[in-house]
Short mmCIF file of C-alpha atoms and ligand atoms in Angstrom, two decimals:
data_model
loop_
_atom_site.label_atom_id
_atom_site.label_comp_id
_atom_site.label_asym_id
_atom_site.label_seq_id
_atom_site.Cartn_x
_atom_site.Cartn_y
_atom_site.Cartn_z
CA MET A 1 20.91 -34.32 -12.90
CA ASN A 2 18.11 -32.75 -15.70
CA GLU A 3 17.20 -29.69 -14.45
CA ARG A 4 17.80 -27.43 -17.16
CA THR A 5 17.29 -23.58 -16.62
CA ILE A 6 14.22 -22.01 -16.23
CA HIS A 7 14.08 -18.10 -17.48
CA ARG A 8 10.85 -17.58 -17.69
CA LYS A 9 10.43 -14.00 -18.93
CA ALA A 10 7.45 -11.60 -17.24
CA THR A 11 5.11 -9.00 -18.84
CA GLU A 12 3.91 -5.65 -17.69
CA ASP A 13 0.97 -7.12 -16.16
CA TYR A 14 2.68 -10.16 -14.14
CA ARG A 15 1.91 -12.55 -16.47
CA TRP A 16 5.34 -15.35 -16.44
CA ASP A 17 5.76 -17.17 -19.98
CA GLN A 18 4.32 -20.73 -20.21
CA VAL A 19 3.06 -20.41 -16.44
CA ASP A 20 -0.90 -20.78 -16.50
CA LEU A 21 -2.87 -18.32 -15.01
CA LEU A 22 -5.78 -20.57 -12.56
CA PRO A 23 -8.36 -20.17 -10.23
CA TYR A 24 -7.20 -19.88 -7.26
CA LYS A 25 -8.32 -22.89 -5.80
CA GLU A 26 -10.27 -25.51 -6.86
CA ASP A 27 -11.72 -26.12 -2.91
CA ASP A 28 -15.26 -23.83 -3.13
CA ARG A 29 -16.15 -24.22 -0.02
CA ALA A 30 -13.58 -20.79 1.12
CA LEU A 31 -14.92 -17.65 0.69
CA PHE A 32 -12.47 -15.33 -1.98
CA LYS A 33 -13.07 -13.35 -4.20
CA ALA A 34 -11.32 -12.00 -7.52
CA ILE A 35 -7.96 -14.04 -7.10
CA THR A 36 -5.91 -15.87 -9.21
CA ARG A 37 -1.95 -17.77 -9.54
CA GLN A 38 -0.09 -18.84 -11.09
CA THR A 39 2.65 -21.27 -10.05
CA LEU A 40 6.42 -19.76 -10.97
CA PHE A 41 8.51 -22.74 -9.82
CA SER A 42 7.72 -26.21 -8.31
CA GLY A 43 9.99 -29.42 -9.22
CA PRO A 44 11.22 -32.63 -7.87
CA GLY A 45 13.96 -32.61 -5.47
CA MET A 46 12.15 -29.03 -4.09
CA ASN A 47 10.67 -29.27 -1.06
CA GLY A 48 9.02 -25.53 -1.53
CA GLU A 49 7.22 -24.19 -4.60
CA LEU A 50 6.25 -20.42 -5.56
CA ARG A 51 3.73 -18.96 -6.46
CA TYR A 52 2.51 -15.99 -7.67
CA PHE A 53 -1.55 -14.65 -6.76
CA GLU A 54 -3.11 -11.57 -7.61
CA MET A 55 -6.38 -9.84 -6.80
CA ALA A 56 -8.12 -7.14 -8.63
CA ALA A 57 -9.08 -3.93 -6.20
CA ASP A 58 -11.79 -5.14 -3.40
CA GLY A 59 -10.22 -8.43 -4.00
CA PHE A 60 -9.57 -11.05 -1.29
CA SER A 61 -7.66 -14.69 0.11
CA THR A 62 -9.28 -17.06 1.51
CA LEU A 63 -9.62 -16.70 5.18
CA GLU A 64 -7.73 -19.37 6.88
CA ARG A 65 -5.29 -21.31 9.26
CA HIS A 66 -2.77 -24.42 8.52
CA GLU A 67 0.36 -25.70 10.24
CA HIS A 68 2.65 -24.91 6.99
CA MET A 69 3.67 -21.32 6.87
CA HIS A 70 4.22 -18.88 4.24
CA ALA A 71 6.32 -15.72 3.51
CA VAL A 72 4.64 -13.57 1.11
CA LEU A 73 6.30 -11.03 -0.95
CA ILE A 74 4.61 -7.86 -2.27
CA LEU A 75 5.39 -7.05 -5.85
CA ARG A 76 2.28 -5.55 -6.90
CA GLY A 77 -0.42 -3.25 -5.71
CA ARG A 78 -0.17 -2.20 -1.81
CA GLY A 79 -3.34 -3.60 0.16
CA HIS A 80 -4.01 -5.03 4.01
CA CYS A 81 -3.67 -8.38 6.12
CA LEU A 82 -5.13 -10.06 8.55
CA VAL A 83 -2.34 -12.21 10.33
CA GLY A 84 -3.00 -13.44 13.88
CA ASP A 85 -4.91 -10.73 15.51
CA GLU A 86 -3.18 -7.72 13.08
CA VAL A 87 -4.50 -6.02 10.39
CA ARG A 88 -1.35 -4.54 8.43
CA ALA A 89 -1.21 -1.85 5.35
CA ILE A 90 1.20 -4.22 3.09
CA GLU A 91 2.62 -2.25 -0.24
CA THR A 92 5.00 -3.25 -3.08
CA ARG A 93 8.52 -4.88 -1.00
CA ASP A 94 6.74 -5.54 1.99
CA LEU A 95 7.64 -9.18 3.33
CA VAL A 96 4.70 -10.85 5.75
CA THR A 97 5.76 -14.06 7.38
CA VAL A 98 2.98 -16.39 8.32
CA PRO A 99 3.43 -18.30 11.57
CA PRO A 100 1.88 -21.69 11.97
CA MET A 101 -1.61 -22.36 12.40
CA THR A 102 -2.36 -18.27 12.17
CA TRP A 103 -5.41 -16.91 11.09
CA HIS A 104 -4.85 -14.91 7.80
CA GLN A 105 -6.14 -13.44 4.85
CA PHE A 106 -5.03 -10.80 2.39
CA ARG A 107 -7.55 -7.87 0.70
CA ALA A 108 -6.62 -5.41 -1.75
CA THR A 109 -8.67 -2.52 0.19
CA GLN A 110 -7.01 0.29 -1.75
CA GLY A 111 -8.91 0.49 -5.64
CA GLU A 112 -5.80 -1.09 -7.27
CA PRO A 113 -4.69 -4.79 -7.65
CA LEU A 114 -2.14 -6.24 -4.95
CA GLY A 115 -0.31 -9.32 -6.20
CA PHE A 116 2.34 -11.08 -4.20
CA LEU A 117 4.52 -13.67 -4.09
CA CYS A 118 4.19 -16.51 -1.67
CA MET A 119 6.50 -19.29 -1.07
CA VAL A 120 5.11 -22.28 0.58
CA ASN A 121 6.10 -25.62 1.40
CA ALA A 122 5.61 -28.28 -1.60
CA GLU A 123 4.46 -31.17 0.43
CA ARG A 124 1.86 -29.23 3.27
CA ASP A 125 -1.73 -30.06 5.21
CA LYS A 126 -5.11 -28.52 3.74
CA PRO A 127 -6.14 -24.73 4.91
CA GLN A 128 -8.75 -24.92 7.66
CA LEU A 129 -11.41 -22.87 7.42
CA PRO A 130 -12.88 -20.49 10.37
CA THR A 131 -15.87 -21.81 12.05
CA ALA A 132 -18.87 -19.37 13.05
CA ASP A 133 -16.97 -19.07 16.45
CA ASP A 134 -14.12 -18.60 15.24
CA LEU A 135 -15.07 -15.67 13.36
CA ALA A 136 -16.99 -14.66 16.16
CA ARG A 137 -14.16 -14.23 18.27
CA LEU A 138 -12.15 -12.22 15.38
CA LYS A 139 -15.07 -9.69 14.94
CA ALA A 140 -14.69 -8.98 18.21
CA ASP A 141 -12.40 -6.83 18.21
CA PRO A 142 -13.21 -3.86 15.96
CA LYS A 143 -10.15 -3.04 13.68
CA ILE A 144 -10.70 -7.18 12.40
CA ALA A 145 -14.00 -6.66 11.93
CA ALA A 146 -13.85 -3.53 10.03
CA PHE A 147 -10.65 -5.49 7.89
CA LEU A 148 -13.15 -8.08 6.86
CA GLU A 149 -16.07 -5.35 5.06
CA SER A 150 -12.82 -4.62 3.64
CA LYS A 151 -13.04 -1.26 5.18
CA PRO A 152 -9.55 -0.84 7.72
CA ARG A 153 -8.38 1.61 8.80
CA GLY A 154 -5.31 3.63 7.91
MN1 LIG B 1 -2.75 -19.76 3.46
#
């Protein structure tokens, strides 16, 4: 065993010692806005990774689905998320899980940053992006259409 304890001090603005602030994704096919990524912990022998994502006001994550699951804990601010066919208001300390092959997106809709921890499998399948047909199906629901335009009600 050569694993050592890690204690990363956090700053007021949700940065952690010796953790790089990275672009959200390398994949530029995907649509997203004003979002960064920090990998807080991953390691050999761990089947999971803990990441922190943060979007600036009006930012959003990619609308996607995949076989792997997410457990998301809101750590900063408020916003809305789409999971499946549900649009939900979310705020600090809320927990949201994303089941397999379920469309999901997070949006900082409340004029403030939205930051969350996301637990995920270390080895995972590549996210799928919606086709034009998928998007049309999603937008047939007025509450999802409003969400995707970043104008959720309530
Ligand atoms: Mn995802």
